Structures are given as C-alpha cells and as structure tokens.
CSV table of C-alpha atoms in Angstrom, one decimal:
chain,number,residue,atom,x,y,z
A,1,UNK,CA,-4.1,23.9,22.3
A,2,UNK,CA,-3.7,20.1,21.3
A,3,UNK,CA,-7.7,19.3,21.3
A,4,UNK,CA,-8.1,22.8,18.9
A,5,UNK,CA,-5.4,22.1,16.9
A,6,UNK,CA,-6.9,18.9,16.5
A,7,UNK,CA,-10.5,20.0,15.8
A,8,UNK,CA,-9.4,21.9,13.0
A,9,UNK,CA,-7.3,20.3,11.3
A,10,UNK,CA,-10.5,18.0,11.3
A,11,UNK,CA,-12.7,20.7,10.1
A,12,UNK,CA,-10.2,21.8,7.1
A,13,UNK,CA,-9.5,18.4,5.3
A,14,UNK,CA,-13.4,18.3,6.4
A,15,UNK,CA,-13.4,21.8,4.5
A,16,UNK,CA,-11.2,20.0,2.0
A,17,UNK,CA,-12.7,17.2,0.7
A,18,UNK,CA,-16.2,18.2,0.9
A,19,UNK,CA,-14.7,21.4,-1.7
A,20,UNK,CA,-11.9,19.8,-3.5
A,21,UNK,CA,-14.6,20.3,-7.2
A,22,UNK,CA,-15.4,24.2,-6.4
A,23,UNK,CA,-11.1,24.8,-6.5
A,24,UNK,CA,-10.3,22.7,-9.1
A,25,UNK,CA,-13.0,24.6,-11.6
A,26,UNK,CA,-11.6,28.0,-9.5
A,27,UNK,CA,-7.7,27.1,-10.3
A,28,UNK,CA,-9.2,26.0,-13.9
A,29,UNK,CA,-10.4,29.2,-13.9
A,30,UNK,CA,-5.9,30.4,-13.8
A,31,UNK,CA,-5.0,28.5,-16.0
A,32,UNK,CA,-6.8,26.6,-18.1
A,33,UNK,CA,-5.0,23.8,-17.8
A,34,UNK,CA,-6.3,20.6,-15.6
A,35,UNK,CA,-2.9,19.0,-14.7
A,36,UNK,CA,-1.9,22.6,-14.0
A,37,UNK,CA,-4.7,23.2,-12.6
A,38,UNK,CA,-4.8,19.4,-10.4
A,39,UNK,CA,-0.9,20.4,-9.9
A,40,UNK,CA,-2.5,23.3,-7.5
A,41,UNK,CA,-5.0,21.8,-5.9
A,42,UNK,CA,-1.8,19.6,-4.0
A,43,UNK,CA,0.3,23.0,-3.7
A,44,UNK,CA,-3.0,24.9,-2.1
A,45,UNK,CA,-3.5,21.5,0.3
A,46,UNK,CA,0.2,21.3,1.8
A,47,UNK,CA,0.3,24.5,2.2
A,48,UNK,CA,-2.8,25.2,4.7
A,49,UNK,CA,-2.1,21.0,6.4
A,50,UNK,CA,1.4,22.8,7.3
A,51,UNK,CA,-0.1,26.0,8.3
A,52,UNK,CA,-2.9,25.3,9.8
A,53,UNK,CA,-2.0,25.3,13.5
A,54,UNK,CA,-1.8,29.6,12.3
A,55,UNK,CA,-5.0,29.5,12.2
A,56,UNK,CA,-7.0,31.6,16.0
A,57,UNK,CA,-10.7,29.1,14.5
A,58,UNK,CA,-12.8,26.8,12.2
A,59,UNK,CA,-15.3,29.9,11.2
A,60,UNK,CA,-12.0,31.1,8.9
A,61,UNK,CA,-11.1,27.9,7.0
A,62,UNK,CA,-13.2,28.8,3.9
A,63,UNK,CA,-11.2,32.1,3.7
A,64,UNK,CA,-8.2,31.3,5.2
A,65,UNK,CA,-7.9,28.1,2.1
A,66,UNK,CA,-9.6,30.6,-0.2
A,67,UNK,CA,-6.5,32.4,0.0
A,68,UNK,CA,-3.6,30.3,0.5
A,69,UNK,CA,-5.9,28.3,-2.8
A,70,UNK,CA,-5.9,31.7,-4.7
A,71,UNK,CA,-2.3,32.2,-4.0
A,72,UNK,CA,-0.6,29.3,-4.8
A,73,UNK,CA,-2.6,30.2,-8.5
A,74,UNK,CA,-1.2,33.4,-8.9
A,75,UNK,CA,2.6,31.3,-8.1
A,76,UNK,CA,1.6,29.6,-10.2
A,77,UNK,CA,0.8,32.4,-13.4
A,78,UNK,CA,4.0,34.0,-12.6
A,79,UNK,CA,6.3,31.3,-12.3
A,80,UNK,CA,6.1,29.6,-15.8
A,81,UNK,CA,3.8,32.6,-17.6
A,82,UNK,CA,5.2,31.9,-20.8
A,83,UNK,CA,4.5,27.9,-20.0
A,84,UNK,CA,0.0,28.8,-19.2
A,85,UNK,CA,-1.5,28.3,-22.9
A,86,UNK,CA,-4.6,31.2,-22.2
A,87,UNK,CA,-5.6,31.8,-24.6
A,88,UNK,CA,-9.8,31.8,-24.7
A,89,UNK,CA,-9.6,30.3,-28.4
A,90,UNK,CA,-8.1,27.2,-26.0
A,91,UNK,CA,-10.2,27.9,-23.5
A,92,UNK,CA,-14.1,27.4,-25.4
A,93,UNK,CA,-12.7,23.7,-26.7
A,94,UNK,CA,-11.6,22.9,-23.6
A,95,UNK,CA,-15.1,23.7,-22.3
A,96,UNK,CA,-18.0,23.4,-23.6
A,97,UNK,CA,-18.2,21.6,-27.3
A,98,UNK,CA,-21.1,21.4,-28.5
A,99,UNK,CA,-22.1,25.7,-29.4
A,100,UNK,CA,-19.7,27.2,-32.3
A,101,UNK,CA,-21.9,30.7,-31.3
A,102,UNK,CA,-23.3,30.6,-27.0
A,103,UNK,CA,-24.0,34.3,-25.1
A,104,UNK,CA,-23.8,32.5,-21.6
A,105,UNK,CA,-20.0,31.6,-22.7
A,106,UNK,CA,-19.0,34.7,-24.0
A,107,UNK,CA,-19.9,35.4,-20.7
A,108,UNK,CA,-17.8,33.3,-19.0
A,109,UNK,CA,-14.9,34.2,-21.3
A,110,UNK,CA,-14.8,37.7,-20.5
A,111,UNK,CA,-14.6,36.9,-16.7
A,112,UNK,CA,-11.5,35.5,-18.0
A,113,UNK,CA,-10.2,37.2,-18.9
A,114,UNK,CA,-9.9,39.8,-16.6
A,115,UNK,CA,-6.7,41.0,-14.6
A,116,UNK,CA,-6.2,38.8,-12.2
A,117,UNK,CA,-7.4,41.1,-9.7
A,118,UNK,CA,-10.7,41.3,-10.3
A,119,UNK,CA,-10.9,38.0,-11.9
A,120,UNK,CA,-10.8,37.6,-8.3
A,121,UNK,CA,-13.7,39.0,-7.3
A,122,UNK,CA,-15.7,38.1,-9.2
A,123,UNK,CA,-15.0,34.3,-9.1
A,124,UNK,CA,-15.3,34.4,-5.9
A,125,UNK,CA,-17.8,37.6,-6.1
A,126,UNK,CA,-20.9,36.0,-8.7
A,127,UNK,CA,-19.6,32.2,-8.4
A,128,UNK,CA,-18.1,31.1,-5.4
A,129,UNK,CA,-21.0,33.1,-4.1
A,130,UNK,CA,-19.0,34.9,-1.1
A,131,UNK,CA,-19.7,37.9,0.1
A,132,UNK,CA,-17.8,41.4,-0.4
A,133,UNK,CA,-16.3,41.4,3.1
A,134,UNK,CA,-15.6,37.3,3.1
A,135,UNK,CA,-13.2,38.4,0.1
A,136,UNK,CA,-11.6,41.3,1.2
A,137,UNK,CA,-10.6,39.0,4.6
A,138,UNK,CA,-9.7,35.8,1.6
A,139,UNK,CA,-7.5,38.0,-0.5
A,140,UNK,CA,-6.7,40.5,2.5
A,141,UNK,CA,-7.1,44.5,1.2
A,142,UNK,CA,-9.9,46.3,2.6
A,143,UNK,CA,-13.9,45.8,2.5
A,144,UNK,CA,-13.7,49.7,-0.3
A,145,UNK,CA,-11.4,48.4,-2.0
A,146,UNK,CA,-13.1,44.9,-3.1
A,147,UNK,CA,-16.1,47.3,-3.7
A,148,UNK,CA,-13.6,49.0,-6.2
A,149,UNK,CA,-12.4,46.6,-8.4
A,150,UNK,CA,-15.2,44.7,-8.5
A,151,UNK,CA,-17.3,47.7,-9.9
A,152,UNK,CA,-14.1,48.2,-12.4
A,153,UNK,CA,-14.9,44.7,-12.8
A,154,UNK,CA,-18.0,45.2,-14.1
A,155,UNK,CA,-18.0,48.5,-16.3
A,156,UNK,CA,-15.2,47.0,-18.2
A,157,UNK,CA,-17.0,43.5,-18.8
A,158,UNK,CA,-20.0,46.0,-19.8
A,159,UNK,CA,-18.2,47.5,-21.6
A,160,UNK,CA,-17.0,45.0,-23.5
A,161,UNK,CA,-20.0,42.9,-24.3
A,162,UNK,CA,-21.5,46.5,-25.6
A,163,UNK,CA,-18.8,46.6,-28.3
A,164,UNK,CA,-19.3,42.8,-28.8
A,165,UNK,CA,-22.6,43.6,-30.0
B,1,UNK,CA,-25.9,41.3,-14.1
B,2,UNK,CA,-28.1,38.5,-14.8
B,3,UNK,CA,-25.2,37.7,-17.9
B,4,UNK,CA,-22.3,36.8,-14.9
B,5,UNK,CA,-25.0,34.3,-13.8
B,6,UNK,CA,-25.7,32.2,-16.9
B,7,UNK,CA,-20.5,32.5,-16.9
B,8,UNK,CA,-21.6,31.0,-13.4
B,9,UNK,CA,-23.3,28.5,-15.7
B,10,UNK,CA,-20.6,28.0,-17.3
B,11,UNK,CA,-17.9,27.8,-14.3
B,12,UNK,CA,-20.5,25.2,-13.2
B,13,UNK,CA,-20.0,22.7,-15.9
B,14,UNK,CA,-16.2,22.3,-16.0
B,15,UNK,CA,-15.9,18.6,-16.0
B,16,UNK,CA,-13.7,18.4,-12.9
B,17,UNK,CA,-11.1,16.0,-13.8
B,18,UNK,CA,-11.3,11.9,-12.8
B,19,UNK,CA,-7.9,12.4,-10.8
B,20,UNK,CA,-8.8,15.1,-8.8
B,21,UNK,CA,-10.2,12.8,-5.8
B,22,UNK,CA,-6.8,10.8,-5.7
B,23,UNK,CA,-5.0,13.5,-5.7
B,24,UNK,CA,-7.1,15.4,-3.3
B,25,UNK,CA,-6.5,12.2,-0.6
B,26,UNK,CA,-3.5,11.9,-1.4
B,27,UNK,CA,-2.3,15.4,-0.6
B,28,UNK,CA,-3.8,14.9,2.5
B,29,UNK,CA,-2.8,11.3,3.8
B,30,UNK,CA,0.9,12.4,2.0
B,31,UNK,CA,1.1,15.0,4.2
B,32,UNK,CA,3.6,14.2,7.6
B,33,UNK,CA,1.0,16.9,9.7
B,34,UNK,CA,-1.9,13.9,8.7
B,35,UNK,CA,-1.2,12.0,12.4
B,36,UNK,CA,-4.9,11.2,12.7
B,37,UNK,CA,-6.6,9.0,12.0
B,38,UNK,CA,-8.6,10.2,7.7
B,39,UNK,CA,-11.3,7.4,8.9
B,40,UNK,CA,-12.7,10.3,11.1
B,41,UNK,CA,-13.9,12.1,8.5
B,42,UNK,CA,-17.1,10.0,7.0
B,43,UNK,CA,-17.6,12.5,4.1
B,44,UNK,CA,-20.7,11.8,1.7
B,45,UNK,CA,-18.6,11.4,-1.4
B,46,UNK,CA,-20.2,10.4,-4.9
B,47,UNK,CA,-16.8,8.0,-5.3
B,48,UNK,CA,-16.9,6.3,-1.2
B,49,UNK,CA,-14.1,3.3,-2.1
B,50,UNK,CA,-11.8,6.4,-2.8
B,51,UNK,CA,-11.9,7.2,0.7
B,52,UNK,CA,-11.6,4.5,1.7
B,53,UNK,CA,-9.2,3.2,0.2
B,54,UNK,CA,-7.7,5.8,2.0
B,55,UNK,CA,-8.9,5.0,5.0
B,56,UNK,CA,-7.3,2.6,4.9
B,57,UNK,CA,-3.9,3.3,3.6
B,58,UNK,CA,-4.0,6.3,5.9
B,59,UNK,CA,-3.9,3.6,9.0
B,60,UNK,CA,-0.2,3.8,7.8
B,61,UNK,CA,2.3,1.7,10.0
B,62,UNK,CA,0.4,-0.4,11.9
B,63,UNK,CA,2.0,-2.5,14.3
B,64,UNK,CA,0.3,-6.0,16.6
B,65,UNK,CA,2.5,-8.4,18.1
B,66,UNK,CA,0.6,-12.4,18.2
B,67,UNK,CA,2.1,-15.3,20.0
B,68,UNK,CA,0.9,-17.8,18.6
B,69,UNK,CA,0.7,-21.7,19.1
B,70,UNK,CA,0.7,-24.0,17.2
B,71,UNK,CA,-0.1,-27.8,17.4
B,72,UNK,CA,-1.0,-30.7,14.7
B,73,UNK,CA,-3.5,-32.6,16.1
B,74,UNK,CA,-1.2,-35.5,16.5
B,75,UNK,CA,0.6,-33.6,18.3
B,76,UNK,CA,-1.9,-32.5,20.4
B,77,UNK,CA,-2.5,-36.2,21.2
B,78,UNK,CA,0.9,-37.5,21.1
B,79,UNK,CA,1.6,-34.4,24.1
B,80,UNK,CA,-1.7,-35.5,25.9
B,81,UNK,CA,-0.9,-39.6,26.0
B,82,UNK,CA,3.0,-40.5,26.3
B,83,UNK,CA,5.6,-39.5,29.3
B,84,UNK,CA,7.9,-36.4,27.3
B,85,UNK,CA,11.0,-37.3,25.9
B,86,UNK,CA,13.4,-35.4,25.6
B,87,UNK,CA,11.8,-31.7,25.5
B,88,UNK,CA,9.3,-30.9,23.5
B,89,UNK,CA,8.9,-27.9,20.6
B,90,UNK,CA,6.5,-25.7,19.8
B,91,UNK,CA,6.8,-22.8,17.1
B,92,UNK,CA,5.9,-20.2,17.7
B,93,UNK,CA,5.4,-17.1,16.7
B,94,UNK,CA,7.6,-14.0,17.6
B,95,UNK,CA,6.9,-10.9,16.0
B,96,UNK,CA,4.4,-10.2,13.5
B,97,UNK,CA,3.5,-7.4,12.4
B,98,UNK,CA,1.7,-5.9,8.6
B,99,UNK,CA,2.1,-2.6,7.9
B,100,UNK,CA,0.5,-1.1,5.2
B,101,UNK,CA,3.4,2.6,3.7
B,102,UNK,CA,2.4,3.6,0.0
B,103,UNK,CA,-0.1,0.8,-0.5
B,104,UNK,CA,3.0,-1.3,0.1
B,105,UNK,CA,1.7,-3.9,2.4
B,106,UNK,CA,4.4,-6.0,4.4
B,107,UNK,CA,3.5,-8.9,6.1
B,108,UNK,CA,5.5,-10.6,8.3
B,109,UNK,CA,5.4,-13.4,10.9
B,110,UNK,CA,8.7,-15.4,11.7
B,111,UNK,CA,8.5,-18.3,13.4
B,112,UNK,CA,11.1,-19.1,16.5
B,113,UNK,CA,10.7,-22.9,18.0
B,114,UNK,CA,10.4,-22.6,21.7
B,115,UNK,CA,11.2,-26.2,23.9
B,116,UNK,CA,10.5,-25.1,27.6
B,117,UNK,CA,10.4,-28.7,29.6
B,118,UNK,CA,9.7,-26.5,33.0
B,119,UNK,CA,6.8,-27.5,33.0
B,120,UNK,CA,4.2,-29.5,34.0
B,121,UNK,CA,2.3,-31.8,31.5
B,122,UNK,CA,-1.3,-31.4,32.1
B,123,UNK,CA,-0.4,-27.3,31.9
B,124,UNK,CA,0.9,-28.8,28.2
B,125,UNK,CA,-2.1,-31.0,27.4
B,126,UNK,CA,-3.8,-28.3,27.7
B,127,UNK,CA,-2.5,-25.3,25.9
B,128,UNK,CA,-1.8,-28.2,23.0
B,129,UNK,CA,-5.3,-29.4,23.2
B,130,UNK,CA,-6.9,-25.8,23.0
B,131,UNK,CA,-5.8,-24.8,20.1
B,132,UNK,CA,-6.1,-28.9,18.4
B,133,UNK,CA,-6.1,-27.8,14.9
B,134,UNK,CA,-5.3,-29.6,11.8
B,135,UNK,CA,-4.5,-26.6,10.0
B,136,UNK,CA,-0.9,-26.2,10.4
B,137,UNK,CA,-0.3,-22.7,11.9
B,138,UNK,CA,-2.8,-21.8,14.0
B,139,UNK,CA,-2.5,-17.8,15.2
B,140,UNK,CA,-4.4,-17.9,18.4
B,141,UNK,CA,-4.1,-14.3,19.5
B,142,UNK,CA,-4.2,-13.3,22.7
B,143,UNK,CA,-2.4,-16.6,24.0
B,144,UNK,CA,0.2,-15.1,26.8
B,145,UNK,CA,4.3,-15.8,26.2
B,146,UNK,CA,4.0,-18.3,30.0
B,147,UNK,CA,1.2,-20.5,28.7
B,148,UNK,CA,3.2,-20.6,24.8
B,149,UNK,CA,6.0,-22.0,27.0
B,150,UNK,CA,3.9,-24.3,28.9
B,151,UNK,CA,5.5,-26.8,26.7
B,152,UNK,CA,5.9,-30.5,28.2
B,153,UNK,CA,9.0,-32.3,28.7
B,154,UNK,CA,9.8,-33.3,32.5
B,155,UNK,CA,12.6,-35.8,32.5
B,156,UNK,CA,14.7,-35.1,29.7
B,157,UNK,CA,16.8,-32.8,32.2
B,158,UNK,CA,20.1,-33.6,30.6
B,159,UNK,CA,20.3,-33.2,26.8
B,160,UNK,CA,18.1,-29.4,28.2
B,161,UNK,CA,20.7,-27.5,27.7
B,162,UNK,CA,21.6,-28.9,24.4
B,163,UNK,CA,18.9,-28.2,23.3
B,164,UNK,CA,17.8,-24.6,24.3
B,165,UNK,CA,21.6,-23.8,22.5
B,166,UNK,CA,20.7,-24.7,18.6
B,167,UNK,CA,17.2,-24.5,18.6
B,168,UNK,CA,18.8,-20.3,19.7
B,169,UNK,CA,21.0,-20.7,17.5
B,170,UNK,CA,18.9,-22.1,14.8
B,171,UNK,CA,16.4,-18.8,16.3
B,172,UNK,CA,18.9,-15.9,15.7
B,173,UNK,CA,19.3,-17.8,11.1
B,174,UNK,CA,15.9,-17.1,10.8
B,175,UNK,CA,16.2,-13.5,12.5
B,176,UNK,CA,18.6,-13.1,11.0
B,177,UNK,CA,17.6,-14.4,7.0
B,178,UNK,CA,14.2,-12.4,8.1
B,179,UNK,CA,15.4,-9.3,8.6
B,180,UNK,CA,18.6,-9.6,5.7
B,181,UNK,CA,15.5,-10.5,3.2
B,182,UNK,CA,13.4,-7.6,4.4
B,183,UNK,CA,16.0,-5.2,4.3
B,184,UNK,CA,16.8,-6.4,0.6
B,185,UNK,CA,12.7,-6.5,-0.1
B,186,UNK,CA,12.7,-2.5,1.0
B,187,UNK,CA,15.8,-1.6,-1.3
B,188,UNK,CA,14.4,-3.3,-3.5
B,189,UNK,CA,11.4,-1.3,-3.3
B,190,UNK,CA,13.0,1.5,-3.6
B,191,UNK,CA,15.1,1.5,-6.4
B,192,UNK,CA,12.4,-0.2,-8.1
B,193,UNK,CA,10.0,4.3,-7.5
B,194,UNK,CA,12.6,5.6,-8.3
B,195,UNK,CA,13.1,4.2,-10.9
B,196,UNK,CA,9.7,4.2,-11.8
B,197,UNK,CA,9.4,7.8,-10.6
B,198,UNK,CA,12.4,8.5,-12.8
B,199,UNK,CA,10.6,7.2,-15.9
B,200,UNK,CA,7.4,9.4,-15.3
B,201,UNK,CA,5.4,7.8,-13.5
B,202,UNK,CA,3.9,9.6,-10.4
B,203,UNK,CA,3.7,9.6,-6.8
B,204,UNK,CA,0.0,8.4,-8.0
B,205,UNK,CA,0.5,5.9,-10.3
B,206,UNK,CA,3.6,4.3,-7.6
B,207,UNK,CA,1.1,4.3,-4.7
B,208,UNK,CA,-2.3,2.8,-7.6
B,209,UNK,CA,0.7,-0.2,-8.0
B,210,UNK,CA,-0.7,-3.2,-5.8
B,211,UNK,CA,2.8,-4.2,-4.2
B,212,UNK,CA,3.5,-7.1,-1.1
B,213,UNK,CA,6.6,-8.3,0.4
B,214,UNK,CA,5.3,-11.6,2.7
B,215,UNK,CA,7.1,-13.5,5.5
B,216,UNK,CA,6.1,-16.3,6.4
B,217,UNK,CA,6.5,-20.1,7.4
B,218,UNK,CA,4.8,-23.6,7.7
B,219,UNK,CA,5.0,-26.0,10.2
B,220,UNK,CA,4.7,-29.2,8.5
B,221,UNK,CA,5.9,-32.1,10.4
B,222,UNK,CA,5.5,-32.0,14.0
B,223,UNK,CA,6.2,-35.0,16.1
B,224,UNK,CA,8.7,-36.2,19.0
B,225,UNK,CA,11.4,-34.5,18.8
B,226,UNK,CA,10.5,-33.7,14.9
B,227,UNK,CA,10.5,-31.1,14.1
B,228,UNK,CA,9.6,-29.6,10.2
B,229,UNK,CA,8.9,-26.1,8.5
B,230,UNK,CA,9.6,-23.9,5.8
B,231,UNK,CA,10.1,-20.8,5.9
B,232,UNK,CA,9.2,-18.6,2.7
B,233,UNK,CA,9.6,-14.7,2.0
B,234,UNK,CA,8.2,-13.7,-1.8
B,235,UNK,CA,7.6,-9.6,-2.4
B,236,UNK,CA,4.7,-10.4,-5.1
B,237,UNK,CA,6.3,-8.8,-8.4
B,238,UNK,CA,9.6,-9.9,-8.1
B,239,UNK,CA,8.6,-14.0,-8.5
B,240,UNK,CA,12.6,-14.3,-8.4
B,241,UNK,CA,12.8,-12.8,-5.0
B,242,UNK,CA,11.1,-15.5,-3.7
B,243,UNK,CA,12.8,-17.2,-1.3
B,244,UNK,CA,12.3,-20.6,1.1
B,245,UNK,CA,14.1,-22.4,3.9
B,246,UNK,CA,13.6,-25.4,5.2
B,247,UNK,CA,14.6,-26.9,8.4
B,248,UNK,CA,14.3,-30.4,9.5
B,249,UNK,CA,15.1,-31.0,13.2
B,250,UNK,CA,15.8,-33.3,15.0
B,251,UNK,CA,14.6,-31.9,19.0
B,252,UNK,CA,16.7,-35.3,20.7
B,253,UNK,CA,19.5,-35.2,19.0
B,254,UNK,CA,20.3,-31.3,18.7
B,255,UNK,CA,21.7,-32.1,15.4
B,256,UNK,CA,20.0,-30.7,11.3
B,257,UNK,CA,18.5,-34.3,9.5
B,258,UNK,CA,19.7,-34.6,6.3
B,259,UNK,CA,18.1,-36.8,4.0
B,260,UNK,CA,20.5,-39.7,5.0
B,261,UNK,CA,19.5,-39.8,9.0
B,262,UNK,CA,15.4,-40.1,7.3
B,263,UNK,CA,16.6,-43.2,4.4
B,264,UNK,CA,19.5,-44.4,6.0
B,265,UNK,CA,22.7,-45.0,4.3
B,266,UNK,CA,21.3,-45.7,0.1
B,267,UNK,CA,19.2,-42.2,0.6
B,268,UNK,CA,20.7,-41.0,-2.1
B,269,UNK,CA,19.8,-44.7,-3.9
B,270,UNK,CA,16.2,-45.0,-2.5
B,271,UNK,CA,16.1,-40.8,-3.1
B,272,UNK,CA,17.2,-40.8,-6.7
B,273,UNK,CA,15.3,-44.1,-8.2
B,274,UNK,CA,12.2,-42.8,-6.7
B,275,UNK,CA,12.5,-39.2,-8.0
B,276,UNK,CA,13.5,-40.7,-11.9
B,277,UNK,CA,10.7,-42.9,-12.1
B,278,UNK,CA,7.6,-40.3,-10.9
B,279,UNK,CA,9.6,-37.5,-13.2
B,280,UNK,CA,9.1,-40.4,-15.6
B,281,UNK,CA,5.7,-41.4,-14.8
B,282,UNK,CA,4.1,-37.3,-15.1
B,283,UNK,CA,6.1,-36.4,-17.9
B,284,UNK,CA,3.9,-40.2,-19.4
B,285,UNK,CA,0.4,-38.7,-18.6
B,286,UNK,CA,1.3,-35.7,-20.0
B,287,UNK,CA,3.2,-34.8,-22.6
B,288,UNK,CA,4.0,-30.9,-21.6
B,289,UNK,CA,5.3,-31.9,-18.6
B,290,UNK,CA,9.2,-32.4,-19.2
B,291,UNK,CA,11.5,-32.9,-16.1
B,292,UNK,CA,15.2,-32.1,-18.6
B,293,UNK,CA,17.4,-34.5,-18.8
B,294,UNK,CA,15.3,-36.7,-17.1
B,295,UNK,CA,11.5,-37.1,-19.3
B,296,UNK,CA,14.1,-34.7,-22.9
B,297,UNK,CA,16.7,-37.7,-24.0
B,298,UNK,CA,18.7,-34.6,-23.9
B,299,UNK,CA,17.1,-32.5,-25.7
B,300,UNK,CA,17.2,-29.7,-24.1
B,301,UNK,CA,20.7,-30.2,-23.8
B,302,UNK,CA,20.2,-28.7,-20.1
B,303,UNK,CA,21.0,-31.1,-16.7
B,304,UNK,CA,18.0,-30.8,-14.4
B,305,UNK,CA,17.8,-33.7,-11.7
B,306,UNK,CA,21.5,-35.5,-11.5
B,307,UNK,CA,21.4,-36.7,-7.7
B,308,UNK,CA,19.9,-35.6,-4.7
B,309,UNK,CA,22.9,-35.2,-1.7
B,310,UNK,CA,22.6,-33.7,1.8
B,311,UNK,CA,22.0,-30.0,1.3
B,312,UNK,CA,18.5,-31.5,-0.5
B,313,UNK,CA,15.6,-29.5,0.3
B,314,UNK,CA,13.4,-31.4,2.2
B,315,UNK,CA,10.5,-30.9,4.7
B,316,UNK,CA,8.7,-33.8,6.6
B,317,UNK,CA,5.1,-34.8,5.1
B,318,UNK,CA,1.9,-35.4,7.7
B,319,UNK,CA,3.1,-38.8,7.2
B,320,UNK,CA,6.8,-38.2,8.4
B,321,UNK,CA,8.0,-38.8,5.1
B,322,UNK,CA,10.6,-36.5,2.9
B,323,UNK,CA,8.9,-34.8,0.4
B,324,UNK,CA,12.3,-33.4,-2.1
B,325,UNK,CA,11.9,-30.0,-3.5
B,326,UNK,CA,13.2,-28.1,-6.2
B,327,UNK,CA,12.6,-24.7,-6.7
B,328,UNK,CA,11.6,-23.7,-10.6
B,329,UNK,CA,13.4,-23.6,-13.2
B,330,UNK,CA,15.9,-25.9,-11.0
B,331,UNK,CA,14.5,-29.2,-12.5
B,332,UNK,CA,11.8,-28.3,-14.9
B,333,UNK,CA,10.8,-25.8,-17.4
B,334,UNK,CA,9.9,-22.6,-15.5
B,335,UNK,CA,5.4,-22.4,-16.5
B,336,UNK,CA,6.0,-26.0,-14.2
B,337,UNK,CA,6.6,-24.0,-11.2
B,338,UNK,CA,8.4,-25.9,-8.3
B,339,UNK,CA,7.8,-29.4,-7.8
B,340,UNK,CA,7.8,-32.1,-5.1
B,341,UNK,CA,8.3,-35.6,-4.9
B,342,UNK,CA,7.3,-37.7,-1.5
B,343,UNK,CA,9.7,-39.6,-1.0
B,344,UNK,CA,7.7,-43.1,-0.2
C-alpha cells in the first residue's frame, strides 16, 4: 500500500506542476481576481495532498483534481459572494486590453456569465477538452445530466448571441 | 459552435501571474504530506529555477555529523618531533549540522576539545600528518572518533585527570553557550516571522527572505599545551546579536589564560601603551578613523578605550602573540567594525 501511495503522490505532484496554468485559468474564470484565484489554487493543492491516500489509482488523478479545484471555486464564491467583483465590465479590462470591441471576447464573456453549474461544463468541455464522461466523473453527476446541462448552456449562449445581434 | 473556439482562445490567453509558480511549489513543499523529496520531479518547466529552489528547500532538515580533526602545520610538526609534554589537545567538531527550513539556513559547528594521553606517538603524528593543512579549520569527514582520539601524550599521567576535568568543563560551557544561543536565535526568528506576518507579509514573502544562523569556531593557535580558539555566533539579519567567545587555554596547568599570563606582571602597561600607540598611528594615517577618547580630543564624550584588565578579550595569533579584540562600537564608531590590536 505504501508503494501505491507513494506512486500516487508522485503522480499527483507531477500533475499539479504540469497543469498549474490550466488550474489557474479555471479558477480565474470563476472569481476574476488574481489573488482569489491564487488562493483557490493553494487551497486545492492542500486539499489534494491531504486526501490523496483515498485515491485508488493514478488514472483518476485528472478528474479528481479538477473536482477538488471546482469545489474550491464554488466554495469560495459561496463564502464571499458579496466581495467578488464578477462584473463583466471589469472582466474585459482584466483579460483583454487592446480592443474596444472583440467578438471573441464576447462569447467568452457570455460563458463566464452562465450560472456556475453550466459554466463548469462548458469550461471543462470546450476549454479543457474533457470528454463528457470525464466531466461526469469530475463533478459527480451522471452522464445524461452532463449532456442536458451542456445542451442548456449552448442554447442559452446561442440565444444571448442572437439578442446581441 | 465555432464561436466557443474563439472563447477558448481568450481563455488560453488569461494571463498567468508570476506568483503562481511559487505558490504552487510552496503549497506542495510546505504540506506535511510531503515526506518525499521533491527533487524527484524532474518536470521541465518554464522557470526551472523555481523548482530547483523548492527542491533545495524541500530537502528539509538535513543533519549530518562530522568529526573533524584540526591541526596547524606547526602543530603537526611539533607532534611528530617532540616527546610530548602533558596532554596534547585537539579541537574537534563533534556536532555539526546544517538545516534549512523555510529557506532559513542554520549552520552549526560546535567545537569540543579533546585531550587524550592513551595512544602512542606514532598514531598521533600520523593522524596529524593527514591533516597537514595550514587552514585553521580543516574539516575532514570520515575520520572516526577513534582516530580523532589518537592524540599523543604518553608521559603525562599526573595532570591528566585534572586536564580532562578542565577540558570537560570548557566543553560543557561551549555546549551551553551554543544551545542557549540557538534557542534564543530561533525565538528571535519566530518572533520576527510572527511580526512579519502580522503586519501584512505573506508566507511566500517570508520564505523569500534569506536568513541565516551561523555558529562556528576558529582555532587561532595551537602549540604544545596552549590552545586559543574563538567561538562565534551570528544571525544574518541582526547584527546586534553577534557573539564571540574567546578561549585561551593552558592545558598543562588547566587554566584559562589572561593577558597577565602571556605578558607578565606589567601586562596592563605593556598592552595599554601598545594599543593606544596603534590607535594613534592608525588615526594619523586615515582622517576617517576615530578612536573614542584616544584620538578625538574628547570631542565625542565617549570613553572608548581605557585600559585592559584580566577580562579583556584576546586570542593568540599564529606567532603566539596576544591579539586584543574590541567589539564593534566598543572603542570606535560602528562603521569601523570590530577592532583588533596585536600586542608585540
């Protein structure tokens, strides 16, 4: 058992070090604030290192860590809802400086404005290239629910884009 | 949804703050679950140095014990030639460790004096010859304690026990000084850290501060029965807590030497005249140099140097001459640092 734990620990650390930028971007999409996102990363790493012995195999690390990360994000939002400056106007300044109008940014912004449940799925699927099955494992809902949510999310985005136009 | 691809592009452009690396590595290395050496993770990274730093720090507390044998060339020669009078002394590093927590380095070399009269001369000269090195502190790892003990001193059974007791007392004193200093230094470091964090500093910033505690010693003179050594301790961030202890030991008569023992009855006059003359000479050569009470015409109103006495700190230089030492601020302005005067 010890050996397995050591292997898992090694893999986990490797995974974290390799993907830290991705993790940061995801966290940032939830809180739009550098310090908050960094805090979340830190907490997620601590949480993961505390609980890694519960992992059964190394293949699960990816989805498992995403789950921790997203939970941390949601927890953060719940805890200090009032403090989070999640105004899309600020977001524009933070993410993209040059253009006054940028259609690409607009979609991104719409994604960010989605309710968390839907947003998570869009981010994981389209930004992180995860399969729907992986997503279902990550957020611990069954596959058909993931599909439904994704569909809802896309519908909503489409509608919003049409309204804009 | 090609537009979502565009959105991904934006997502991928989210700027990564430079702190991220540090935060991630710190979170990993600070975590108690990290029993393993992070060095294993040879992950290729943009900022390779961060990983290396983390690796160095995460190596954690590394303690090693070394037994060292010190010997000046003169000492080695003398031991080979002379029939030994009294117990010969060696200064060994019996306790030496380096530890690094939180990027704070603690380096400690604790000297202990050994006197041993049981082994024969041949062994002693061999051991000493192995260490023929003019540097006063030649740490040779791998010397076993037995070898280190192989000091000479066949004919001195009479005063041996007294010497052993004397040396044991000195060693105990050195140990006690070091232990007290280390405790205090760690407390000061902790207090400093608490204050740092309480006033808005982060753990990461704290970890970046480079703080060191050093305890070390230097053998200044070692000839026959005479041994002169300085024990020093300092913290890199508090100049005020530097400490120096001077040990000038006569291992035949089992006593700590004073200036009087070296210079004779007239030592006060001899030393004072010499020191004051040297102060005046130095001040004459450089207008920036001031010795309070000696070369400032009393303008500073500070006493500065007055006289040597039995407790004056000194060591013996390699010629066996006493060198009188004054702390920073003791006889001169701080910029001049600690002052030393050889009394010829």
